[in-house]
Amino acid sequence: MYTDKVMDHFTNPRNVGEIEDANGVGEVGNASCGDIMKIFLKVEDNIIKDVKFKTFGCGAAIATSSMVTEMAIGKTIEEALELSNQAVAEALDGLPAQKMHCSNLAADALHEAIKNYREQNG
Amino acid sequence: MYTDKVMDHFTNPRNVGEIEDANGVGEVGNASCGDIMKIFLKVEDNIIKDVKFKTFGCGAAIATSSMVTEMAIGKTIEEALELSNQAVAEALDGLPAQKMHCSNLAADALHEAIKNYREQNG
Amino acid sequence: MKHIYLDYNATSPVRPEVLEAMLPFYREQFGNPSSVHWAGRQVGGALEKAREQVAAFINASPAEIVFVSCGSEGDNMAIKGSLGALKEKGNHIITTTVEHPAVLETCQALEKEGFDVTYLPVDKDGQLNLDDMEKAITEKTVLISVMWANNETGNIYPIEEIGAIARKYNIRFHTDAVQAVGKVPVDVQKAKVDLLVISGHKLGAPKGVGAIYVRRGTRMTPLLHGGHQERNRRAGTQNMAGIVGLGLACEMAGAEQESYYHRVRALRDKLEDGVVALVPDIKLNGTPNRDQRLPNTLNVSFAYIEGESLLLNLDMYGIAASSGSACTSGSLEPSHVMGAMCVEVTLAHSSTRFSLGPETVPAEIDKVLEVLPATVQRLRDMSPLYNCGRTSDNCETCQTIKRI
Amino acid sequence: MKHIYLDYNATSPVRPEVLEAMLPFYREQFGNPSSVHWAGRQVGGALEKAREQVAAFINASPAEIVFVSCGSEGDNMAIKGSLGALKEKGNHIITTTVEHPAVLETCQALEKEGFDVTYLPVDKDGQLNLDDMEKAITEKTVLISVMWANNETGNIYPIEEIGAIARKYNIRFHTDAVQAVGKVPVDVQKAKVDLLVISGHKLGAPKGVGAIYVRRGTRMTPLLHGGHQERNRRAGTQNMAGIVGLGLACEMAGAEQESYYHRVRALRDKLEDGVVALVPDIKLNGTPNRDQRLPNTLNVSFAYIEGESLLLNLDMYGIAASSGSACTSGSLEPSHVMGAMCVEVTLAHSSTRFSLGPETVPAEIDKVLEVLPATVQRLRDMSPLYNCGRTSDNCETCQTIKRI
Ligand SMILES: Cc1ncc(COP(=O)(O)O)c(C=O)c1O
Ligand SMILES: Cc1ncc(COP(=O)(O)O)c(C=O)c1O
């Protein structure tokens, strides 16, 4: 069902946790869909210095969360805003069709966190 | 499907043929049902001296025809009239349910032949 | 006694390679393909591989293949599922008088529910007149259902031409290809069919599995409601071993189709020529044009004798064939196919089908030709119809054996 | 890695004796039981023996057993066939909100055709209120359909009492016994059911075969029209190997039922006690009264985590279980059974079913209890819902996960 990359990120997720002094936090999804992703950002000089996640959801939800954190770190927030859910799925060598819709929201969560950062630090 | 007795009478039918100087002939069944039985009788002194049959039909039709000839020979015509299709089927250790209706008409053919004998010999 | 099996149109043994391929799915790989864990994942690939094999065999894509439990289920699903989905468009079906009961009885059941059915007649050789078909089309016609090849006579119907007519009038086209696949080339694109049914046990896969091709975009109501298997098209845990077997059987049949055709046709022709030469008073049922008949099928009536007793006599020599006699049909009437061709009723009762298969060998045909003439004669000598100058029932009477 | 299969309610491996008994029917005895010749006669006896075995297992007579292709087909046939035959009498069905999709989706399809369906609610433990049932009965009620035991929770329903109610009001009673047979005693006379469905692959027979008990005198329209197989009740060439396997599996299950119950229940209780003791923040789904649950089933929700990711984590240890999570259901919603019990939605997504089988051994339970607590904790540590003081969605929201 899942690619090796998905299983790798699912079994060894990178950047799990919270950032105590995050300056951007975003959350997407809801419990009835079975997926909630929360992203914590530490942005310095417009660059994403640190990013962590917490996710309630299926294998795809956890793997995309993990992948998006890896992809975001070190990027400017503009670059990070370019990151799409599609790009995350591709970086994982694809997701099963039925997962594309519900569980592939990690980039959205990242964008929410950036939005939150901008609001706070507008 | 068929009992050993049925198969015996089917594979080695007794008294197949016609009686040249028959004094009673009976036929039952019709082609659309797939069964036609014809019985030839030689009656002397009210006793069935000889009986032969010709049958177009399935295994059960042939076996019951053969069996009824064996059962009729030597009987008085009154005794022969007592012979029922049921008795023929029992003498063959039974017939499959779906054959009881269509293919178990040999006693009827015998009775027709006796009727014909009586008509001729009033 | 050696067994000579000439009833491949009824069922066939599972091919050894197919059985081999099935075995792991009973115990080692017993998972439910819907499961997410190892036991489910172990079999998901095999399910999709089988789908590809079936698809390739008939020139479809894998997503268009739905696995079912038998040919009859496929036919029921095709017809009821189409009529259910197309209710708004119309309520008229066109089919033929010579379809398998899985189609005919389904249509008759639908008639009771208010659908209109046209049963196209066939001529005395069992052939259709496509002008009749075009004339039968109305504004309300939503489905044409014509079998690719007839199970009793082996007649092959002009599916490509029918497909063209169906396309022209924008009518959905279903074909029961249960007897055709493996015996003649079957290509859903060329034939322009929308729905096509196959059954495993007629081509060396086991009983209890079949498939239906559903052209992309063909809306259907399900016949079996329930779980999400087969993309919501057919509920029920998939018969993994059977499906794997069907996949391989299709692949093998596809690869061997041409050599099969020539080999089995040569044997059938030998049998047909032999029967014609050696047994008097017979009637060939089906088209005399052998190119328009399945290469493995010979259906012949032996005047004056009844089919079941002939079968049982042949059976004593180990020869397995089948008959259109009422006595073997499970109903009280002789074959509706013989009726549709207006075969005289006693001849219908004596119609006998020899259907050859990939395992048939020349010596078996020789044996049949050795045994048959005397067997027929022996039964004729027992028959009140033989040599008595009786004329046969006329065609008025024969109407009574038609079901429709 | 050793595999630990705890998903017997999804499917089970074929028992070795059963497979052994099936094998001859693929090649040596490949005949079609409808044929009159040796190949057909070879298998006719086996077909009827299997019918006797199934009948004896549920205290029916052989003539009341019809072989079908799976549990889903049986349920569809029972419901649609009854409604078709009883059209004149009424158009109302009573069923429950916790049936298998093979029943629920069938009822929903019938609603679209104008039939009325009452879906009886269950309480938070998944139990029915029989007063509700009696109140739901109207003059138009022609069928009550209640499963014998639930596949997700293992809850056993009071079939004998429901049978008595159905008899009292002279209403036909169907029960989906797919999960019950083999696990608890099933007797169609005691339970006064008219229709009862079983599926082979849940009790050690292969996938692709099932049976329906049809009480003598129960009129039904066929689901599959066509040939005369199964006394005109179900068309299609019989799946001989599968049927022989189902017969033997039933015989074995009948003989072992009591010992099975005690053995598997002890293991399940050990698992249940262990989970309760070792993992905080869990919720048992189904009735806490273990006597009213199947002896092999434990369904438990682990707060704050989602089912599929738990399953995949367990899978890494070779442990196979199943989940009510939307991610594993094939639909976009979590289990309708959890919804019917008004289980809070995140808990529904985390509901996890362990179902044991005859081949389960104590060491496997030990291993699960060793692995489970840390695995749950690991996922909780990753969850935004854990330790954040967030209150769970209330029961208003939970309504949205009910399908009915
Ligand atoms: C209670 C219940 N009914 C029906 C079915 C359907 O059985 P099958 O998969 O054989 O169609 C199942 C199995 O999934 C079940 O658990
Ligand atoms: C032309 C045709 N259609 C349908 C069927 C039904 O196939 P099955 O027995 O697999 O249901 C058969 C086989 O008997 C057939 O010959």
PDB file of N, CA, C and O and ligand atoms in Angstrom, chain C residues 32 224 227 229 234-238, chain D residues 9-11 69-75 98-103 147-152 176-180 183 197-202 206-210 353, ligand 1:
ATOM      1  N   ASN C  32      -7.048 -11.471   3.804  1.00  0.00           N
ATOM      2  CA  ASN C  32      -8.151 -10.776   3.153  1.00  0.00           C
ATOM      3  C   ASN C  32      -7.540  -9.545   2.480  1.00  0.00           C
ATOM      4  O   ASN C  32      -6.926  -8.723   3.161  1.00  0.00           O
ATOM      5  N   LEU C 224     -24.775  -7.362  -5.818  1.00  0.00           N
ATOM      6  CA  LEU C 224     -24.480  -7.680  -4.415  1.00  0.00           C
ATOM      7  C   LEU C 224     -24.071  -6.402  -3.705  1.00  0.00           C
ATOM      8  O   LEU C 224     -22.994  -5.857  -3.970  1.00  0.00           O
ATOM      9  N   GLY C 227     -19.855  -4.579   1.189  1.00  0.00           N
ATOM     10  CA  GLY C 227     -18.525  -4.010   1.381  1.00  0.00           C
ATOM     11  C   GLY C 227     -17.993  -3.313   0.135  1.00  0.00           C
ATOM     12  O   GLY C 227     -18.617  -3.304  -0.921  1.00  0.00           O
ATOM     13  N   GLN C 229     -15.427  -3.932  -1.702  1.00  0.00           N
ATOM     14  CA  GLN C 229     -14.551  -4.690  -2.592  1.00  0.00           C
ATOM     15  C   GLN C 229     -14.830  -4.348  -4.056  1.00  0.00           C
ATOM     16  O   GLN C 229     -15.908  -3.876  -4.412  1.00  0.00           O
ATOM     17  N   ARG C 234     -18.836  -5.017  -6.469  1.00  0.00           N
ATOM     18  CA  ARG C 234     -19.269  -6.362  -6.083  1.00  0.00           C
ATOM     19  C   ARG C 234     -18.806  -6.633  -4.664  1.00  0.00           C
ATOM     20  O   ARG C 234     -17.607  -6.821  -4.421  1.00  0.00           O
ATOM     21  N   ALA C 235     -19.755  -6.680  -3.734  1.00  0.00           N
ATOM     22  CA  ALA C 235     -19.415  -6.905  -2.335  1.00  0.00           C
ATOM     23  C   ALA C 235     -19.058  -8.364  -2.096  1.00  0.00           C
ATOM     24  O   ALA C 235     -19.445  -9.240  -2.853  1.00  0.00           O
ATOM     25  N   GLY C 236     -18.349  -8.599  -1.014  1.00  0.00           N
ATOM     26  CA  GLY C 236     -17.976  -9.964  -0.647  1.00  0.00           C
ATOM     27  C   GLY C 236     -16.469 -10.134  -0.680  1.00  0.00           C
ATOM     28  O   GLY C 236     -15.808  -9.645  -1.599  1.00  0.00           O
ATOM     29  N   THR C 237     -15.939 -10.812   0.337  1.00  0.00           N
ATOM     30  CA  THR C 237     -14.508 -11.062   0.373  1.00  0.00           C
ATOM     31  C   THR C 237     -14.076 -11.796  -0.897  1.00  0.00           C
ATOM     32  O   THR C 237     -14.708 -12.770  -1.287  1.00  0.00           O
ATOM     33  N   GLN C 238     -13.028 -11.315  -1.524  1.00  0.00           N
ATOM     34  CA  GLN C 238     -12.610 -11.918  -2.786  1.00  0.00           C
ATOM     35  C   GLN C 238     -12.122 -13.358  -2.603  1.00  0.00           C
ATOM     36  O   GLN C 238     -11.409 -13.652  -1.651  1.00  0.00           O
TER      37      GLN C 238
ATOM     38  N   ASN D   9     -11.715 -12.578  12.534  1.00  0.00           N
ATOM     39  CA  ASN D   9     -13.048 -12.135  12.096  1.00  0.00           C
ATOM     40  C   ASN D   9     -13.019 -11.591  10.671  1.00  0.00           C
ATOM     41  O   ASN D   9     -14.062 -11.509  10.024  1.00  0.00           O
ATOM     42  N   ALA D  10     -11.835 -11.228  10.197  1.00  0.00           N
ATOM     43  CA  ALA D  10     -11.718 -10.776   8.804  1.00  0.00           C
ATOM     44  C   ALA D  10     -11.668 -11.977   7.872  1.00  0.00           C
ATOM     45  O   ALA D  10     -12.388 -12.049   6.884  1.00  0.00           O
ATOM     46  N   THR D  11     -10.802 -12.921   8.185  1.00  0.00           N
ATOM     47  CA  THR D  11     -10.734 -14.157   7.410  1.00  0.00           C
ATOM     48  C   THR D  11      -9.837 -15.125   8.153  1.00  0.00           C
ATOM     49  O   THR D  11      -9.089 -14.724   9.057  1.00  0.00           O
ATOM     50  N   SER D  69     -21.930 -18.001  -2.895  1.00  0.00           N
ATOM     51  CA  SER D  69     -20.511 -17.717  -3.080  1.00  0.00           C
ATOM     52  C   SER D  69     -19.855 -16.995  -1.914  1.00  0.00           C
ATOM     53  O   SER D  69     -18.629 -16.915  -1.868  1.00  0.00           O
ATOM     54  N   CYS D  70     -20.628 -16.440  -1.009  1.00  0.00           N
ATOM     55  CA  CYS D  70     -20.029 -15.742   0.127  1.00  0.00           C
ATOM     56  C   CYS D  70     -21.138 -15.274   1.056  1.00  0.00           C
ATOM     57  O   CYS D  70     -22.322 -15.362   0.719  1.00  0.00           O
ATOM     58  N   GLY D  71     -20.757 -14.779   2.201  1.00  0.00           N
ATOM     59  CA  GLY D  71     -21.745 -14.268   3.135  1.00  0.00           C
ATOM     60  C   GLY D  71     -22.540 -13.113   2.567  1.00  0.00           C
ATOM     61  O   GLY D  71     -23.756 -13.017   2.767  1.00  0.00           O
ATOM     62  N   SER D  72     -21.872 -12.248   1.852  1.00  0.00           N
ATOM     63  CA  SER D  72     -22.565 -11.086   1.289  1.00  0.00           C
ATOM     64  C   SER D  72     -23.659 -11.521   0.332  1.00  0.00           C
ATOM     65  O   SER D  72     -24.762 -10.969   0.343  1.00  0.00           O
ATOM     66  N   GLU D  73     -23.363 -12.502  -0.504  1.00  0.00           N
ATOM     67  CA  GLU D  73     -24.397 -12.985  -1.412  1.00  0.00           C
ATOM     68  C   GLU D  73     -25.571 -13.546  -0.622  1.00  0.00           C
ATOM     69  O   GLU D  73     -26.736 -13.290  -0.941  1.00  0.00           O
ATOM     70  N   GLY D  74     -25.259 -14.312   0.421  1.00  0.00           N
ATOM     71  CA  GLY D  74     -26.328 -14.887   1.244  1.00  0.00           C
ATOM     72  C   GLY D  74     -27.230 -13.808   1.834  1.00  0.00           C
ATOM     73  O   GLY D  74     -28.457 -13.915   1.802  1.00  0.00           O
ATOM     74  N   ASP D  75     -26.617 -12.759   2.359  1.00  0.00           N
ATOM     75  CA  ASP D  75     -27.416 -11.677   2.954  1.00  0.00           C
ATOM     76  C   ASP D  75     -28.261 -10.969   1.892  1.00  0.00           C
ATOM     77  O   ASP D  75     -29.437 -10.672   2.113  1.00  0.00           O
ATOM     78  N   VAL D  98     -26.347  -1.804  13.443  1.00  0.00           N
ATOM     79  CA  VAL D  98     -25.003  -2.380  13.577  1.00  0.00           C
ATOM     80  C   VAL D  98     -24.776  -3.578  12.657  1.00  0.00           C
ATOM     81  O   VAL D  98     -23.797  -4.308  12.805  1.00  0.00           O
ATOM     82  N   GLU D  99     -25.661  -3.780  11.695  1.00  0.00           N
ATOM     83  CA  GLU D  99     -25.476  -4.898  10.761  1.00  0.00           C
ATOM     84  C   GLU D  99     -24.223  -4.695   9.907  1.00  0.00           C
ATOM     85  O   GLU D  99     -23.721  -3.588   9.745  1.00  0.00           O
ATOM     86  N   HIS D 100     -23.803  -5.793   9.308  1.00  0.00           N
ATOM     87  CA  HIS D 100     -22.726  -5.755   8.327  1.00  0.00           C
ATOM     88  C   HIS D 100     -23.216  -4.988   7.087  1.00  0.00           C
ATOM     89  O   HIS D 100     -24.409  -5.013   6.786  1.00  0.00           O
ATOM     90  N   PRO D 101     -22.294  -4.334   6.365  1.00  0.00           N
ATOM     91  CA  PRO D 101     -22.716  -3.624   5.152  1.00  0.00           C
ATOM     92  C   PRO D 101     -23.521  -4.490   4.176  1.00  0.00           C
ATOM     93  O   PRO D 101     -24.374  -3.962   3.444  1.00  0.00           O
ATOM     94  N   ALA D 102     -23.284  -5.791   4.158  1.00  0.00           N
ATOM     95  CA  ALA D 102     -24.043  -6.652   3.233  1.00  0.00           C
ATOM     96  C   ALA D 102     -25.536  -6.587   3.526  1.00  0.00           C
ATOM     97  O   ALA D 102     -26.365  -6.760   2.635  1.00  0.00           O
ATOM     98  N   VAL D 103     -25.881  -6.320   4.771  1.00  0.00           N
ATOM     99  CA  VAL D 103     -27.296  -6.136   5.133  1.00  0.00           C
ATOM    100  C   VAL D 103     -27.676  -4.656   5.019  1.00  0.00           C
ATOM    101  O   VAL D 103     -28.677  -4.306   4.396  1.00  0.00           O
ATOM    102  N   MET D 147     -28.349  -9.614  12.954  1.00  0.00           N
ATOM    103  CA  MET D 147     -27.184 -10.498  12.937  1.00  0.00           C
ATOM    104  C   MET D 147     -27.093 -11.287  14.242  1.00  0.00           C
ATOM    105  O   MET D 147     -27.491 -10.815  15.300  1.00  0.00           O
ATOM    106  N   TRP D 148     -26.557 -12.489  14.151  1.00  0.00           N
ATOM    107  CA  TRP D 148     -26.411 -13.315  15.353  1.00  0.00           C
ATOM    108  C   TRP D 148     -25.321 -12.734  16.250  1.00  0.00           C
ATOM    109  O   TRP D 148     -25.491 -12.628  17.451  1.00  0.00           O
ATOM    110  N   ALA D 149     -24.235 -12.330  15.640  1.00  0.00           N
ATOM    111  CA  ALA D 149     -23.148 -11.716  16.412  1.00  0.00           C
ATOM    112  C   ALA D 149     -22.481 -10.663  15.544  1.00  0.00           C
ATOM    113  O   ALA D 149     -22.366 -10.829  14.334  1.00  0.00           O
ATOM    114  N   ASN D 150     -22.055  -9.606  16.204  1.00  0.00           N
ATOM    115  CA  ASN D 150     -21.467  -8.487  15.464  1.00  0.00           C
ATOM    116  C   ASN D 150     -19.989  -8.726  15.178  1.00  0.00           C
ATOM    117  O   ASN D 150     -19.230  -9.119  16.064  1.00  0.00           O
ATOM    118  N   ASN D 151     -19.594  -8.437  13.937  1.00  0.00           N
ATOM    119  CA  ASN D 151     -18.214  -8.679  13.536  1.00  0.00           C
ATOM    120  C   ASN D 151     -17.211  -7.761  14.213  1.00  0.00           C
ATOM    121  O   ASN D 151     -16.074  -8.138  14.436  1.00  0.00           O
ATOM    122  N   GLU D 152     -17.630  -6.548  14.578  1.00  0.00           N
ATOM    123  CA  GLU D 152     -16.654  -5.609  15.153  1.00  0.00           C
ATOM    124  C   GLU D 152     -16.518  -5.755  16.665  1.00  0.00           C
ATOM    125  O   GLU D 152     -15.417  -5.782  17.192  1.00  0.00           O
ATOM    126  N   ASP D 176     -27.884 -12.952   9.982  1.00  0.00           N
ATOM    127  CA  ASP D 176     -26.534 -13.064   9.436  1.00  0.00           C
ATOM    128  C   ASP D 176     -25.692 -13.704  10.532  1.00  0.00           C
ATOM    129  O   ASP D 176     -25.339 -13.065  11.515  1.00  0.00           O
ATOM    130  N   ALA D 177     -25.406 -14.993  10.357  1.00  0.00           N
ATOM    131  CA  ALA D 177     -24.674 -15.735  11.395  1.00  0.00           C
ATOM    132  C   ALA D 177     -23.222 -15.949  11.001  1.00  0.00           C
ATOM    133  O   ALA D 177     -22.542 -16.826  11.543  1.00  0.00           O
ATOM    134  N   VAL D 178     -22.737 -15.125  10.074  1.00  0.00           N
ATOM    135  CA  VAL D 178     -21.377 -15.300   9.551  1.00  0.00           C
ATOM    136  C   VAL D 178     -20.343 -15.331  10.679  1.00  0.00           C
ATOM    137  O   VAL D 178     -19.421 -16.143  10.661  1.00  0.00           O
ATOM    138  N   GLN D 179     -20.509 -14.453  11.672  1.00  0.00           N
ATOM    139  CA  GLN D 179     -19.519 -14.407  12.753  1.00  0.00           C
ATOM    140  C   GLN D 179     -19.849 -15.364  13.894  1.00  0.00           C
ATOM    141  O   GLN D 179     -19.007 -15.597  14.765  1.00  0.00           O
ATOM    142  N   ALA D 180     -21.050 -15.878  13.916  1.00  0.00           N
ATOM    143  CA  ALA D 180     -21.452 -16.701  15.065  1.00  0.00           C
ATOM    144  C   ALA D 180     -21.077 -18.166  14.900  1.00  0.00           C
ATOM    145  O   ALA D 180     -20.601 -18.811  15.844  1.00  0.00           O
ATOM    146  N   LYS D 183     -18.316 -20.364  16.602  1.00  0.00           N
ATOM    147  CA  LYS D 183     -17.850 -19.716  17.831  1.00  0.00           C
ATOM    148  C   LYS D 183     -18.824 -19.926  18.973  1.00  0.00           C
ATOM    149  O   LYS D 183     -18.412 -20.003  20.142  1.00  0.00           O
ATOM    150  N   VAL D 197     -27.401 -17.125   7.335  1.00  0.00           N
ATOM    151  CA  VAL D 197     -26.303 -17.053   6.371  1.00  0.00           C
ATOM    152  C   VAL D 197     -24.972 -17.373   7.035  1.00  0.00           C
ATOM    153  O   VAL D 197     -24.689 -16.885   8.136  1.00  0.00           O
ATOM    154  N   ILE D 198     -24.163 -18.196   6.360  1.00  0.00           N
ATOM    155  CA  ILE D 198     -22.810 -18.459   6.835  1.00  0.00           C
ATOM    156  C   ILE D 198     -21.820 -18.261   5.692  1.00  0.00           C
ATOM    157  O   ILE D 198     -22.186 -18.328   4.518  1.00  0.00           O
ATOM    158  N   SER D 199     -20.588 -17.997   6.051  1.00  0.00           N
ATOM    159  CA  SER D 199     -19.543 -17.749   5.051  1.00  0.00           C
ATOM    160  C   SER D 199     -18.361 -18.658   5.344  1.00  0.00           C
ATOM    161  O   SER D 199     -17.873 -18.711   6.479  1.00  0.00           O
ATOM    162  N   GLY D 200     -17.889 -19.351   4.317  1.00  0.00           N
ATOM    163  CA  GLY D 200     -16.841 -20.349   4.518  1.00  0.00           C
ATOM    164  C   GLY D 200     -15.570 -19.824   5.142  1.00  0.00           C
ATOM    165  O   GLY D 200     -15.028 -20.427   6.081  1.00  0.00           O
ATOM    166  N   HIS D 201     -15.080 -18.685   4.637  1.00  0.00           N
ATOM    167  CA  HIS D 201     -13.730 -18.272   5.004  1.00  0.00           C
ATOM    168  C   HIS D 201     -13.616 -17.762   6.428  1.00  0.00           C
ATOM    169  O   HIS D 201     -12.524 -17.461   6.888  1.00  0.00           O
ATOM    170  N   LYS D 202     -14.732 -17.654   7.126  1.00  0.00           N
ATOM    171  CA  LYS D 202     -14.638 -17.261   8.530  1.00  0.00           C
ATOM    172  C   LYS D 202     -14.507 -18.488   9.422  1.00  0.00           C
ATOM    173  O   LYS D 202     -14.355 -18.355  10.633  1.00  0.00           O
ATOM    174  N   PRO D 206     -12.598 -22.229   2.455  1.00  0.00           N
ATOM    175  CA  PRO D 206     -11.988 -21.176   1.635  1.00  0.00           C
ATOM    176  C   PRO D 206     -12.903 -19.982   1.398  1.00  0.00           C
ATOM    177  O   PRO D 206     -14.107 -20.043   1.657  1.00  0.00           O
ATOM    178  N   LYS D 207     -12.325 -18.916   0.912  1.00  0.00           N
ATOM    179  CA  LYS D 207     -13.076 -17.774   0.412  1.00  0.00           C
ATOM    180  C   LYS D 207     -13.799 -18.189  -0.864  1.00  0.00           C
ATOM    181  O   LYS D 207     -13.303 -18.999  -1.624  1.00  0.00           O
ATOM    182  N   GLY D 208     -14.954 -17.606  -1.085  1.00  0.00           N
ATOM    183  CA  GLY D 208     -15.666 -17.889  -2.331  1.00  0.00           C
ATOM    184  C   GLY D 208     -16.755 -18.931  -2.175  1.00  0.00           C
ATOM    185  O   GLY D 208     -17.283 -19.418  -3.168  1.00  0.00           O
ATOM    186  N   VAL D 209     -17.088 -19.281  -0.941  1.00  0.00           N
ATOM    187  CA  VAL D 209     -18.201 -20.204  -0.730  1.00  0.00           C
ATOM    188  C   VAL D 209     -18.909 -19.828   0.556  1.00  0.00           C
ATOM    189  O   VAL D 209     -18.308 -19.332   1.510  1.00  0.00           O
ATOM    190  N   GLY D 210     -20.207 -20.032   0.550  1.00  0.00           N
ATOM    191  CA  GLY D 210     -21.024 -19.775   1.729  1.00  0.00           C
ATOM    192  C   GLY D 210     -22.289 -20.591   1.604  1.00  0.00           C
ATOM    193  O   GLY D 210     -22.437 -21.376   0.658  1.00  0.00           O
ATOM    194  N   ARG D 353      -9.685  -3.950  16.736  1.00  0.00           N
ATOM    195  CA  ARG D 353     -10.275  -5.252  17.013  1.00  0.00           C
ATOM    196  C   ARG D 353      -9.212  -6.337  16.973  1.00  0.00           C
ATOM    197  O   ARG D 353      -8.492  -6.473  15.990  1.00  0.00           O
TER     198      ARG D 353
HETATM  199  C1  LIG E   1     -21.240 -10.290  10.064  1.00  0.00           C
HETATM  200  C2  LIG E   1     -20.779 -10.470   8.660  1.00  0.00           C
HETATM  201  N1  LIG E   1     -21.672 -10.607   7.674  1.00  0.00           N
HETATM  202  C3  LIG E   1     -21.317 -10.771   6.396  1.00  0.00           C
HETATM  203  C4  LIG E   1     -19.994 -10.814   6.023  1.00  0.00           C
HETATM  204  C5  LIG E   1     -19.671 -10.961   4.590  1.00  0.00           C
HETATM  205  O1  LIG E   1     -19.056 -12.182   4.304  1.00  0.00           O
HETATM  206  P1  LIG E   1     -18.262 -12.388   2.934  1.00  0.00           P
HETATM  207  O2  LIG E   1     -17.021 -11.605   3.021  1.00  0.00           O
HETATM  208  O3  LIG E   1     -18.053 -13.850   2.857  1.00  0.00           O
HETATM  209  O4  LIG E   1     -19.142 -11.877   1.840  1.00  0.00           O
HETATM  210  C6  LIG E   1     -19.012 -10.680   7.018  1.00  0.00           C
HETATM  211  C7  LIG E   1     -17.573 -10.720   6.700  1.00  0.00           C
HETATM  212  O5  LIG E   1     -16.961  -9.761   6.333  1.00  0.00           O
HETATM  213  C8  LIG E   1     -19.410 -10.494   8.356  1.00  0.00           C
HETATM  214  O6  LIG E   1     -18.519 -10.347   9.333  1.00  0.00           O
END
